[in-house]
Coordinates of C-alpha atoms in Angstrom, one line a residue:
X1385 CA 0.0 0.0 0.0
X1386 CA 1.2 3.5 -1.0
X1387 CA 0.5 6.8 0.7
X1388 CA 0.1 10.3 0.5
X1389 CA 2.7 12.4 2.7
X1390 CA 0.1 12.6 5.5
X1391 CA 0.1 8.9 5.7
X1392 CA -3.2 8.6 4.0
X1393 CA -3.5 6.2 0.9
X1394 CA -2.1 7.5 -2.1
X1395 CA -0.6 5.6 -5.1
X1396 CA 1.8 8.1 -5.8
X1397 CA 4.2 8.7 -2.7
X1398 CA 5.9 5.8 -0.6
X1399 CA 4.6 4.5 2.8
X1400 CA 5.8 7.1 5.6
X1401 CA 8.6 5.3 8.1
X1402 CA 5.8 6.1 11.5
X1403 CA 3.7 3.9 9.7
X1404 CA 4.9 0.7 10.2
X1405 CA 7.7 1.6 12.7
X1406 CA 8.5 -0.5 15.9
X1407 CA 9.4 2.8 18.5
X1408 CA 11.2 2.2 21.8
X1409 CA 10.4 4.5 24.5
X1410 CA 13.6 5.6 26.5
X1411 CA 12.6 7.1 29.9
X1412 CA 15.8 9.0 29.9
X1413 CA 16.0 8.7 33.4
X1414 CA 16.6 4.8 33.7
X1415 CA 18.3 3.9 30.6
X1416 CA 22.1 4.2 31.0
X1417 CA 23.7 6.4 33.6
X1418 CA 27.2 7.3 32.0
X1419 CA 28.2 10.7 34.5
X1420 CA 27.9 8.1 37.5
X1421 CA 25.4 10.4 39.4
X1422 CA 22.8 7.0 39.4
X1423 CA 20.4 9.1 36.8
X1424 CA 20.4 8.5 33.3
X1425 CA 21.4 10.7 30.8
X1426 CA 22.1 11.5 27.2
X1427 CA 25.4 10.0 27.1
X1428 CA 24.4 6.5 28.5
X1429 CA 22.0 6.5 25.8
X1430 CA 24.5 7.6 23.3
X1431 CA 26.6 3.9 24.5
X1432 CA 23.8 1.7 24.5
X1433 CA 22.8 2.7 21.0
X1434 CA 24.4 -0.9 19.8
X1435 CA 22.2 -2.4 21.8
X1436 CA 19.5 -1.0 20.6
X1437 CA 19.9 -1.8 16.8
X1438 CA 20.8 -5.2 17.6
X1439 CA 16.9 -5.6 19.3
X1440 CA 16.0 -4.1 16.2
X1441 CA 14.1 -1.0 16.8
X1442 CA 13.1 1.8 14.5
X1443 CA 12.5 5.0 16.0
X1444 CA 13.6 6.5 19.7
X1445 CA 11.2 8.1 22.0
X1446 CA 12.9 10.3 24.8
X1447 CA 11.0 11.6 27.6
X1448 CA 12.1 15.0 28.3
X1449 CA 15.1 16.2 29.0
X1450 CA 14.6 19.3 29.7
X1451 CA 15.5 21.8 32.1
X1452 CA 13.1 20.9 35.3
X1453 CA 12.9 20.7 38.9
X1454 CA 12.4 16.9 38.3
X1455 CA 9.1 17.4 40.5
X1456 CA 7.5 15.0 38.1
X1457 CA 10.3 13.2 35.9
X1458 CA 11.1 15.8 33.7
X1459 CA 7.4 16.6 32.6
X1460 CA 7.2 20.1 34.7
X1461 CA 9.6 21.5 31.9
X1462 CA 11.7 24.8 33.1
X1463 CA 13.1 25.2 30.0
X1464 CA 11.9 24.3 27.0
X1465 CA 15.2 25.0 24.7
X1466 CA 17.4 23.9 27.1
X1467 CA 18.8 20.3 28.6
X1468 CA 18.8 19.7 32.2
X1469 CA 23.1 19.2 33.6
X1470 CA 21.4 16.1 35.1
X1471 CA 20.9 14.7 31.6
X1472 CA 23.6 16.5 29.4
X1473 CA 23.8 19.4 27.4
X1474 CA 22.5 20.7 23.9
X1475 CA 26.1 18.9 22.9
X1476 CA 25.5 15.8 24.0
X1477 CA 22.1 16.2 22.4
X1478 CA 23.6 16.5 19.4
X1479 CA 26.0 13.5 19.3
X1480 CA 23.3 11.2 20.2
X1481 CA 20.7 12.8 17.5
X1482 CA 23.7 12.4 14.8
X1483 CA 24.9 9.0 16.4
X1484 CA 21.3 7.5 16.0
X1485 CA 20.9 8.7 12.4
X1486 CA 23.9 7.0 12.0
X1487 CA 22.8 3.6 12.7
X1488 CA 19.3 4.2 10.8
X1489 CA 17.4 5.3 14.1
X1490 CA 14.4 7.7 13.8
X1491 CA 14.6 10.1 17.0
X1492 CA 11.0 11.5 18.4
X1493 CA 11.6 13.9 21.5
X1494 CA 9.0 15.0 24.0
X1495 CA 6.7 17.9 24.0
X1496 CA 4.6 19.0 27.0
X1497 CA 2.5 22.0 26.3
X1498 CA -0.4 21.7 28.6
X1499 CA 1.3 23.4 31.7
X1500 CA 4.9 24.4 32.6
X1501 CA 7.0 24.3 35.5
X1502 CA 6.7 26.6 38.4
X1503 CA 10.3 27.4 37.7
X1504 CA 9.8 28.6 34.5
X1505 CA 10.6 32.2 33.6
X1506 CA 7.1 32.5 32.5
X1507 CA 5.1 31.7 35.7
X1508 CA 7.7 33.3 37.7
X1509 CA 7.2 36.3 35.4
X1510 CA 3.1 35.5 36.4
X1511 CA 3.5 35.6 39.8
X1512 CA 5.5 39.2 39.8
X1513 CA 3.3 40.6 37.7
X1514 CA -0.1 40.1 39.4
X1515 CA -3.6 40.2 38.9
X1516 CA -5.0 41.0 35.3
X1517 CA -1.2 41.8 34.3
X1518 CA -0.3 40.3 30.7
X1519 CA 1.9 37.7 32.4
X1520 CA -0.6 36.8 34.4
X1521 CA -2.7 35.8 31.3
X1522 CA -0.7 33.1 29.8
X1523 CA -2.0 30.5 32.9
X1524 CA -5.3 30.1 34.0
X1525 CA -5.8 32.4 36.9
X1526 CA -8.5 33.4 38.5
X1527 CA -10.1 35.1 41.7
X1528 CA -11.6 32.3 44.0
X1529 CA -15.4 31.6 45.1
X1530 CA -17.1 32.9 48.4
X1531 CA -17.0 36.3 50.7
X1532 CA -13.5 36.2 50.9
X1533 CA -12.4 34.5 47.8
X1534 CA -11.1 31.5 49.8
X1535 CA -12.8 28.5 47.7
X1536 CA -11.2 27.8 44.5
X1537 CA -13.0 28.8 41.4
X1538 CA -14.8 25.3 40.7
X1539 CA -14.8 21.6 41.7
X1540 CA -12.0 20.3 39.5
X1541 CA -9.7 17.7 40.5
X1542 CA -5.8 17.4 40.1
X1543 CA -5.0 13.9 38.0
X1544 CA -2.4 13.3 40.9
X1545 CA -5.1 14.1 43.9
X1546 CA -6.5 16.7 46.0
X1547 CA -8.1 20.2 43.7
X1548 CA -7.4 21.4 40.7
X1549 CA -6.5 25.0 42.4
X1550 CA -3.7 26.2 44.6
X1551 CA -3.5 29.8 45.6
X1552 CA -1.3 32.4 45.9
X1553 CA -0.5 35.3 48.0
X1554 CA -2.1 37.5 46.3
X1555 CA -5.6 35.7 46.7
X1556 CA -5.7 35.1 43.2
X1557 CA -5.6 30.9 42.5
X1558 CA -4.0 29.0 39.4
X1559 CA -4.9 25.7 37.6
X1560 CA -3.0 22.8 37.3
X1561 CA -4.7 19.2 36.3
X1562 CA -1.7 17.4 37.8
X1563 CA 1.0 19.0 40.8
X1564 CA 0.6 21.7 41.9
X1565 CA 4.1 22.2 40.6
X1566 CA 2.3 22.1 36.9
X1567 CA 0.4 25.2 36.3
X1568 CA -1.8 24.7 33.6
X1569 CA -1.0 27.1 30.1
X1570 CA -3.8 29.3 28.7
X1571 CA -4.2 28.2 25.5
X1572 CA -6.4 31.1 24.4
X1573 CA -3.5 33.4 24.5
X1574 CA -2.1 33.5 21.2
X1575 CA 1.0 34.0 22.9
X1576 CA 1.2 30.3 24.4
X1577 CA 0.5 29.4 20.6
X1578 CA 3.2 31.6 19.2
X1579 CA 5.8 30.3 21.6
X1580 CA 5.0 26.3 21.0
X1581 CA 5.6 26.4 17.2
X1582 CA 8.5 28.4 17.9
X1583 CA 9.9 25.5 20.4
X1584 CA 8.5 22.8 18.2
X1585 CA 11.5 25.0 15.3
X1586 CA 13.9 24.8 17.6
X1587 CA 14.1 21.1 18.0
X1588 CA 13.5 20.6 14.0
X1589 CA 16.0 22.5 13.4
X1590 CA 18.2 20.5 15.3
X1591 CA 16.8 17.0 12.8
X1592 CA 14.6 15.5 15.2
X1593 CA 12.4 13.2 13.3
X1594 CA 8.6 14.0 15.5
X1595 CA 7.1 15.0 18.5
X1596 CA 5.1 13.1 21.2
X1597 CA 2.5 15.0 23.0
X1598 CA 2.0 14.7 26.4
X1599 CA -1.8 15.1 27.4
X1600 CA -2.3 15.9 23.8
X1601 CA -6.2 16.2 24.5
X1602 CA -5.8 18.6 27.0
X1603 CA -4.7 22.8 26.3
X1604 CA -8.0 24.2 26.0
X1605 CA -10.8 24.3 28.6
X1606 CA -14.1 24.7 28.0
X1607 CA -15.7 28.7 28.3
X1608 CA -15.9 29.4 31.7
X1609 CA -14.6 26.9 33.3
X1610 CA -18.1 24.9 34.8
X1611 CA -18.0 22.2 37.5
X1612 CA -17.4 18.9 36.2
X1613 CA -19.8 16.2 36.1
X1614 CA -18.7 13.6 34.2
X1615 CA -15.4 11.8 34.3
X1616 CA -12.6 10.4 32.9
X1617 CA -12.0 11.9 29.5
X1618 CA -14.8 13.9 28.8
X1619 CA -14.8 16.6 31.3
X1620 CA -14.5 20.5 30.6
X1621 CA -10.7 20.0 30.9
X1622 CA -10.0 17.7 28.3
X1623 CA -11.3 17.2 24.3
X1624 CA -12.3 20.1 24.0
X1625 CA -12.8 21.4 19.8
X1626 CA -10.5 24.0 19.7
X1627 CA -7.1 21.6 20.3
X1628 CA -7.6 20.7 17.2
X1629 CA -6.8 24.3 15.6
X1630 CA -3.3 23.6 17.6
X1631 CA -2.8 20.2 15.4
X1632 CA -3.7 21.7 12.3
X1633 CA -1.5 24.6 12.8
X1634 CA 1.5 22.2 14.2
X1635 CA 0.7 19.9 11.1
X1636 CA 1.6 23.0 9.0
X1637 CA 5.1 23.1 10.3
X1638 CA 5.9 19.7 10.5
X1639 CA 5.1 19.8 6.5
X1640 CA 7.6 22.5 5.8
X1641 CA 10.1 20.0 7.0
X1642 CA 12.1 17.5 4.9
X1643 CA 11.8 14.0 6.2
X1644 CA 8.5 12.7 6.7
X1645 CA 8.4 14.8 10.1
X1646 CA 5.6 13.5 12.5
X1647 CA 3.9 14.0 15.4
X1648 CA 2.0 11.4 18.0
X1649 CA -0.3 12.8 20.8
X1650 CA -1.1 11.5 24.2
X1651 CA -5.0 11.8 23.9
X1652 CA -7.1 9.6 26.2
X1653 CA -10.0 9.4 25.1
X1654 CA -13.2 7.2 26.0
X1655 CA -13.9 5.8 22.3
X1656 CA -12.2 4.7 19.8
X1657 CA -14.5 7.5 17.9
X1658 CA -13.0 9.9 19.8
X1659 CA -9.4 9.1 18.8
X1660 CA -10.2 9.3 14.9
X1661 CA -10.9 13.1 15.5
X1662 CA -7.0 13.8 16.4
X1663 CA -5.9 11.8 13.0
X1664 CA -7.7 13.7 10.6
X1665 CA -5.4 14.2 7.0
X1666 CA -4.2 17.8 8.3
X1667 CA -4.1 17.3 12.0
X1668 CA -1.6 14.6 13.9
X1669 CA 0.1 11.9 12.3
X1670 CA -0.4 9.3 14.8
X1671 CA -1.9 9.2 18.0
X1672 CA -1.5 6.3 21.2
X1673 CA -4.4 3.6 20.9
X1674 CA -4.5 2.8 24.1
X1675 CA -7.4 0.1 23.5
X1676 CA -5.0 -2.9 24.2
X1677 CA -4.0 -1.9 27.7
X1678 CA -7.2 -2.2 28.5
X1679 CA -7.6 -5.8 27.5
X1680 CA -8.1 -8.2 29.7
X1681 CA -6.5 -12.1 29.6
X1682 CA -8.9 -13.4 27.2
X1683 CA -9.2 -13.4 23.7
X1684 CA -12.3 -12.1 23.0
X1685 CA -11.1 -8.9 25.1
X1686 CA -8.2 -8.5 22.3
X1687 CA -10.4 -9.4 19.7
X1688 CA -13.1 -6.8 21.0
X1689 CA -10.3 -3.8 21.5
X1690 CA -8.5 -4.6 17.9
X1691 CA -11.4 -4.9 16.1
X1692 CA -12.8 -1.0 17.3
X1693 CA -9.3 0.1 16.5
X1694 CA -9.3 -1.0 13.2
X1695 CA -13.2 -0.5 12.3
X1696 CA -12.4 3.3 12.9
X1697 CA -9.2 3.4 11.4
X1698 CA -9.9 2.3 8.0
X1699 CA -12.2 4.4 6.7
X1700 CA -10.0 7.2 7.3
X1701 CA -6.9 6.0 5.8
X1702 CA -5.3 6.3 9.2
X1703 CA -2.6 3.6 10.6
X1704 CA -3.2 2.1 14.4
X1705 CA -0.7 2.0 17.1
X1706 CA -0.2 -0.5 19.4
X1707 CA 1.5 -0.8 22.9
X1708 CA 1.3 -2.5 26.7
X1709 CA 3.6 -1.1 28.6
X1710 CA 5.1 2.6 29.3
X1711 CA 6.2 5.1 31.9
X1712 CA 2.9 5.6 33.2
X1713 CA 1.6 2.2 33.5
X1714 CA 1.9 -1.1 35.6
X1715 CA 4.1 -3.4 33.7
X1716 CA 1.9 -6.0 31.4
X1717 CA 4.1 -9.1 33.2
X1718 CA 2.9 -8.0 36.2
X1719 CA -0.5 -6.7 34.9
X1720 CA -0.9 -10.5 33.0
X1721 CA -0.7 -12.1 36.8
X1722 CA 2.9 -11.7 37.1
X1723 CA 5.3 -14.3 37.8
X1724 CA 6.1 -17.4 35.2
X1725 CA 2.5 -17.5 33.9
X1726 CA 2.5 -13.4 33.3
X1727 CA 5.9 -13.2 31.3
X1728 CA 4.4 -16.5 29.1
X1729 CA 1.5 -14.3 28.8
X1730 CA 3.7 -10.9 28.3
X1731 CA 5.4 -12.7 25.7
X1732 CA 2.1 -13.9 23.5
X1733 CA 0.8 -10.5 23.6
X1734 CA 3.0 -9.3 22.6
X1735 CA 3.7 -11.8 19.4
X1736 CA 0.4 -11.0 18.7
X1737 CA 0.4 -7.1 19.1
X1738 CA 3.8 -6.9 17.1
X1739 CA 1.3 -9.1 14.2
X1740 CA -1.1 -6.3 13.7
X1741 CA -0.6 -3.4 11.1
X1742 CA 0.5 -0.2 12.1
X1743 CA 3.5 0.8 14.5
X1744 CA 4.1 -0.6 17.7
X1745 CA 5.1 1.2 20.6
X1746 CA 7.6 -0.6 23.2
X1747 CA 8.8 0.5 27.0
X1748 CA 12.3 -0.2 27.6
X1749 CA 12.8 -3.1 29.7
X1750 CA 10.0 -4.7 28.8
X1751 CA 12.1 -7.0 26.3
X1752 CA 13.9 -8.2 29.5
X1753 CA 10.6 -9.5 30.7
X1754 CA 11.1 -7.1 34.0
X1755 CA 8.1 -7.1 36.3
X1756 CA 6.7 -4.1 38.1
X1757 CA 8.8 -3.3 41.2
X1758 CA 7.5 -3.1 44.5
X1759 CA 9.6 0.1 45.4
X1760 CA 9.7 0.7 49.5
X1761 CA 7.7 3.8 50.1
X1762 CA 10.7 5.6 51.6
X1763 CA 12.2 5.4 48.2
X1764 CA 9.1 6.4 46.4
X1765 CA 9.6 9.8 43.9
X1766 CA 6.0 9.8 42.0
X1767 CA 4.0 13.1 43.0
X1768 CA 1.4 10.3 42.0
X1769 CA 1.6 8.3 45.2
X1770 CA -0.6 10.3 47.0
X1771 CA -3.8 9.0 44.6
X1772 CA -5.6 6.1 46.0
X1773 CA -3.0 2.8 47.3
X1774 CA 0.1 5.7 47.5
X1775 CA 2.1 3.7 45.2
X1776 CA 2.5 5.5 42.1
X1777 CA 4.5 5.0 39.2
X1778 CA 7.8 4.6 40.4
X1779 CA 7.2 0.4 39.8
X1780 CA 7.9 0.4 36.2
X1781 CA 10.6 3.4 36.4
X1782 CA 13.7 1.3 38.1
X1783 CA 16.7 1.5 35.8
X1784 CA 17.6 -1.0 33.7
X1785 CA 19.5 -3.9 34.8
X1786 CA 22.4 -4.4 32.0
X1787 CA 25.1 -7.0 33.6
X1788 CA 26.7 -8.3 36.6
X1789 CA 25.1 -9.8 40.0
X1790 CA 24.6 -6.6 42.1
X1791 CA 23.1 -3.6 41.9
X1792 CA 23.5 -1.1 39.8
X1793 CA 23.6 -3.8 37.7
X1794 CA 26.1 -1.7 34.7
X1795 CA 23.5 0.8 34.9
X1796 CA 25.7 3.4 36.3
X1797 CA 29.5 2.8 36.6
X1798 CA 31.8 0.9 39.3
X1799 CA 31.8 3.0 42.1
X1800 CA 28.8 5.7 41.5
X1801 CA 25.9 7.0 43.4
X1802 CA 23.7 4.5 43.9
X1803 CA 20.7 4.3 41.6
X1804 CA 18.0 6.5 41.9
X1805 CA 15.3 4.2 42.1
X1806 CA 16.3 0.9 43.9
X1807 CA 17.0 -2.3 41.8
X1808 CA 15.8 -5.4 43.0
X1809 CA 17.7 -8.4 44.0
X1810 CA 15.6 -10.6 41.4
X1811 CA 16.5 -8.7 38.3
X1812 CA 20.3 -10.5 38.6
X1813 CA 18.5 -13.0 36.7
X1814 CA 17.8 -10.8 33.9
X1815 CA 20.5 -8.7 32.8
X1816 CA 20.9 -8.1 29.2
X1817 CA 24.2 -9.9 29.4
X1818 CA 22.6 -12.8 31.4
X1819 CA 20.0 -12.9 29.3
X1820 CA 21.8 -12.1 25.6
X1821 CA 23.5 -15.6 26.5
X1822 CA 20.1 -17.5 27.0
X1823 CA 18.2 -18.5 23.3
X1824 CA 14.9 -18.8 25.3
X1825 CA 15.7 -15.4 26.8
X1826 CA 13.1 -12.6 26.7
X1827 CA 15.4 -10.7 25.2
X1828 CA 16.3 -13.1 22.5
X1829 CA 12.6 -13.9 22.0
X1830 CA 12.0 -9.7 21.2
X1831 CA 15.2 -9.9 19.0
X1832 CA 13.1 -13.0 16.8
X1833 CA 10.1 -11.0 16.9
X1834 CA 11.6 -8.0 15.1
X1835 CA 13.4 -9.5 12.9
X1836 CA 10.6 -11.9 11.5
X1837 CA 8.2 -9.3 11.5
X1838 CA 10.3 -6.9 9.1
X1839 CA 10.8 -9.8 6.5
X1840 CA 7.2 -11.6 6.5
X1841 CA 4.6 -9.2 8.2
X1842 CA 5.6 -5.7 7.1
X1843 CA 4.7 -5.8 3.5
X1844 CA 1.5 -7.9 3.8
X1845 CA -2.0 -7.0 3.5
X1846 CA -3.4 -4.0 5.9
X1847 CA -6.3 -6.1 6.3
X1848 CA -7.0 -8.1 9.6
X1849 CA -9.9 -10.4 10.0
X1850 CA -9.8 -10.8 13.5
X1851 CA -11.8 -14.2 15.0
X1852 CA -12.3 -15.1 18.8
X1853 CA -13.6 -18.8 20.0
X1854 CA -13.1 -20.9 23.4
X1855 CA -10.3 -19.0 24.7
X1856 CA -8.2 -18.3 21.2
X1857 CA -7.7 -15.4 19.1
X1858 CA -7.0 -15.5 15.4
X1859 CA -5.8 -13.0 13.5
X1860 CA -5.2 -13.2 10.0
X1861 CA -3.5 -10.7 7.2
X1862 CA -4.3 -11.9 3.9
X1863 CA -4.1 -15.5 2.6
X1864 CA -0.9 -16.4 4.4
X1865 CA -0.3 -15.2 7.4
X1866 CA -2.3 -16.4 11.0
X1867 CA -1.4 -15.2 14.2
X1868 CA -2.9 -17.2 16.7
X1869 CA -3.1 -16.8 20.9
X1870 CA -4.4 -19.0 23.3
X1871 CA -5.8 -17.4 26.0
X1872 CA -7.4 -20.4 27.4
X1873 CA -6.8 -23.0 30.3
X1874 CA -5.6 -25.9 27.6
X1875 CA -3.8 -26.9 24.4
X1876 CA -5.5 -26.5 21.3
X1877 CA -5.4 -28.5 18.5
X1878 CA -4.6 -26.5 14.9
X1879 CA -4.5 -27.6 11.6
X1880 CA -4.0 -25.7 8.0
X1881 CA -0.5 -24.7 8.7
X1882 CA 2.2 -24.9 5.9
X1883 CA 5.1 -23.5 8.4
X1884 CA 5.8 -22.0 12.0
X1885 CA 7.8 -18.7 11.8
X1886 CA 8.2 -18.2 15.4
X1887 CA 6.1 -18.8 18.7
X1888 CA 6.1 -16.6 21.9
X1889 CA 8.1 -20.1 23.7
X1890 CA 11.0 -22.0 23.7
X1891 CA 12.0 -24.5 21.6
X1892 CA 10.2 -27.1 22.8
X1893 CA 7.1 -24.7 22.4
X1894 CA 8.4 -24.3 18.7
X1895 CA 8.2 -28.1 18.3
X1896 CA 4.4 -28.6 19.7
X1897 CA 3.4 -26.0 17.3
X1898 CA 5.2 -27.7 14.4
X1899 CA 3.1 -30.7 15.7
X1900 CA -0.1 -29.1 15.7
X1901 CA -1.0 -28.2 19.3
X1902 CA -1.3 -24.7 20.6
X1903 CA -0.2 -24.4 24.0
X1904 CA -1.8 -21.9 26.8
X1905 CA -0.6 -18.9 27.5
X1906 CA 1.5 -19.2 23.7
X1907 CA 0.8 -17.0 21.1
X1908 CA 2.2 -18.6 17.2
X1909 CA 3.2 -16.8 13.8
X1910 CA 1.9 -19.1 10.8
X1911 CA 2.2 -19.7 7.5
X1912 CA -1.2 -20.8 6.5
X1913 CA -1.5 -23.7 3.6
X1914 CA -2.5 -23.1 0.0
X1915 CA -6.0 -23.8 -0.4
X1916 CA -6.4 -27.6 -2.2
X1917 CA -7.4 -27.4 -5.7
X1918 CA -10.8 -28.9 -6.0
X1919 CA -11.1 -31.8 -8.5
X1920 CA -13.5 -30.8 -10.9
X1921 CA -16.7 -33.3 -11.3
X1922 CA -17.9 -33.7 -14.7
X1923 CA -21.3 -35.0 -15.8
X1924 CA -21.5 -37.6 -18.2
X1925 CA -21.0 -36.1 -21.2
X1926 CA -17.6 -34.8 -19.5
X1927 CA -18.5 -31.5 -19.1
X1928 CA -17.4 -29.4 -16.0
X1929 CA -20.3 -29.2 -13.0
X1930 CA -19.4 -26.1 -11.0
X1931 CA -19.0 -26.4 -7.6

């Protein structure tokens, strides 16, 4: 299939790289820790870029590294032009951007324009200047309810706990949907506006290859700010029509760019409707289906999930995304039931994801099979943990464990500071050097994966018919290619299969599939057989009789 240079189908122009890109997310801060301070940074990334395009990756995705009081991992941005001493500078910004081109790597770096830091000049620029002052004007600020101004301005609630409102000495009170430390931007200044494409040049100038959104469906707020009644997605905070002027206008710049520039947004939404809206042909090229972590062990939950995906996809031209893991959520070994039974399980959802059309979206560590950490709440960082259980996010955050028996683990060197999340004792038994050894490794599995899918499932047929019965999900792209995943309690028998390309097991899983039993928990990439050619039946004067 060919495509326009938005992505939408188009005989004349070649199939953009975002399309059918596999992206690894690097949370910068638990990568590879070169400086020794036991935080990541720009340079460890730099060194483990080897490593990387032996797994087999596509494209990079960087949380931010920007200048920030690290009050929420780098997504209360300071500075937007500038990166953080903890991470590097705009040098070692550089090497890596030119190293990764290098080796054939796309690199996709973090924008957060909903809110800002408290630090930044901006706010601080806000707070000086006062009520109804033009500083002022580029938050949301306003004077609170009652007598005495001392209830904030409506009933909205902060993402991370607690309101929506903090005030300030003045009497006035700001908005920020998550910390406190987050006020929220005014989007109806044209100056926020002004100053995003103006960041977004800065960055494209430098040869980044696209932009993910954080809280892409936020920005605007609807007139007047009411009292929310409904949750989740849909409240007076979020969706609201007028972000879509800002995609249009950032879809505009992007264009004047050589490259195949692109941009993916962060945009929760509560259909799959919903999500079509944000991939219109001059708005974002991609944006996070989030439908599949929000499947449940069982195959007709995946079938269900793909099958809305892809109903609303198609008749816009528009190419899914798929993921199960990232910075914000529990890992999917854990979130599968954890232990032996939830990395099998990791393992075949993630065949089967990595089967489906589109891009796929991976969170590092996840190719090591790692779990979600239970990090001791004296060690917890997350401005999160104060929602509901107090644990936060920090549980899929710890940094990476690359070799040895101890902690750090070659994450930082000999001798550093120690890590700034702990490691876990466990994770010695799945280094990437331990586990590069091991051919039944996770690692090794992902390494299978990627490579199998680039030569047999990236040039096939767009179209998935997507089947769910007693516990196992088919999915099949054109007249040769099945993936199956059993989701049930027992083996299943299959039949029709010319060859097995790979299976989410070991060998000995390989072999049962070659035999023609499915186990649990397995997930297999087939060849499918050639239809038989029907013997024709002829009457008695020899003449064909159609079937």
């Amino acid at each position: 299939m060919e495509m326009s240079t938005d992505g939408r189908t188009n005989a004349l122009s070649p199939v953009p790289w975002w399309r059918d890109a596999v992206c690894y997310e690097v949370y910068v801060r638990s990568f590879a820790d070169a400086d020794g301070n036991g935080v990541g940074d720009l340079t460890g990334i730099t060194s483990r870029l080897p490593y990387l395009e032996e797994l087999g990756v596509d494209a990079l995705w960087l949380t931010p590294f920007y200048v920030s009081p690290q009050r929420d991992g780098g997504y209360d941005v300071g500075d937007y032009r500038r990166v953080d001493p903890l991470f590097g500078n705009l040098r070692s910004f550089d090497r890596l951007l030119a190293s990764a081109h290098r080796r054939g790597f796309k690199l996709i770096v973090d924008v957060v324009p909903n809110h800002t830091s408290t630090e930044h000049r901006w706010f601080k620029a806000a707070l000086a200047g006062g009520p109804n002052s033009p500083e002022r004007r580029r938050y949301v600020f306003l004077d609170g309810l009652g007598r005495d101004g001392s209830r904030p301005p409506n009933n909205w609630k902060s993402m991370f706990g607690g309101s929506a409102w903090t005030r300030v000495s003045d009497g006035q009170w700001y908005l920020h949907l998550f910390d406190a430390s987050q006020p929220d931007l005014n989007w109806r200044n044209p100056e926020v506006g002004d100053e995003f494409e103006s960041i977004l040049r800065f960055w494209l100038d430098r040869g980044v290859d696209g932009f993910r959104i954080d809280v892409a469906h936020g920005l605007f707020k609807q007139h007047g700010l009411p009292d929310a009644v409904r949750p989740r997605n849909s409240g007076p905070y979020f969706n609201q029509p007028e972000v879509h002027q800002v995609y249009r206008r950032w879809h505009r710049v992007l264009a004047e760019y050589p490259g195949e520039r692109m941009a993916i947004g962060e945009a929760w939404v509560d259909t799959a409707e919903q999500m079509t809206l944000y991939l219109r042909h001059d708005e974002l090229q991609q944006v996070f289906n989030f439908r599949w972590l929000d499947a449940t062990w069982s195959a007709a939950s995946f079938a269900r999930f793909t099958r809305e995906t892809l109903d609303v996809l198609r008749p816009i031209g528009a190419a899914p995304t798929w993921m199960l893991s990232n910075h914000d959520i529990e890992r999917h070994v854990t979130r599968f039931g954890g232990g032996l039974s939830g990395l099998a399980r990791a393992r075949a959802a993630t065949l089967a994801m990595l089967s489906l059309p589109g891009s796929a979206y991976l969170y590092q560590g996840e190719e090591l099979g790692l779990p979600q950490v239970d990090v001791p709440p004296t060690a917890r960082q997350d401005p999160t943990r104060s929602r509901r259980d107090g644990v936060g996010r920090d549980g899929c955050r710890v940094p990476l464990p690359w070799s040895g028996t101890t902690s750090p683990y070659g994450f930082s060197p000999a001798g550093s500071a120690p890590p700034w999340l702990p490691q876990p004792h466990s994770w010695r038994s799945l280094t990437v050097d331990r586990q590069d050894r091991d051919p039944s490794s996770t690692l090794n599995f992902y390494r299978a994966a990627l490579r199998e899918r680039r030569a047999h499932l990236v040039s096939l047929d767009q179209h998935v018919d997507v089947t769910a019965s007693g516990g196992l999900l088919r999915l099949d792209r054109g007249e040769a290619f099945s993936c199956l995943l059993n989701c049930g309690a027992r083996a299943r028998r299959i039949k029709g299969y010319a060859d097995v390309i790979l299976t989410s097991g070991d060998a000995s899983t390989q072999a049962q599939v070659a035999a023609g039993v499915l186990p649990p928990d397995t997930a297999a990439w087939l060849r499918r057989s050639p239809p038989e050619p029907q013997t024709p039946e002829l009457s008695a004067r020899g003449e064909v009789i159609a079937p």
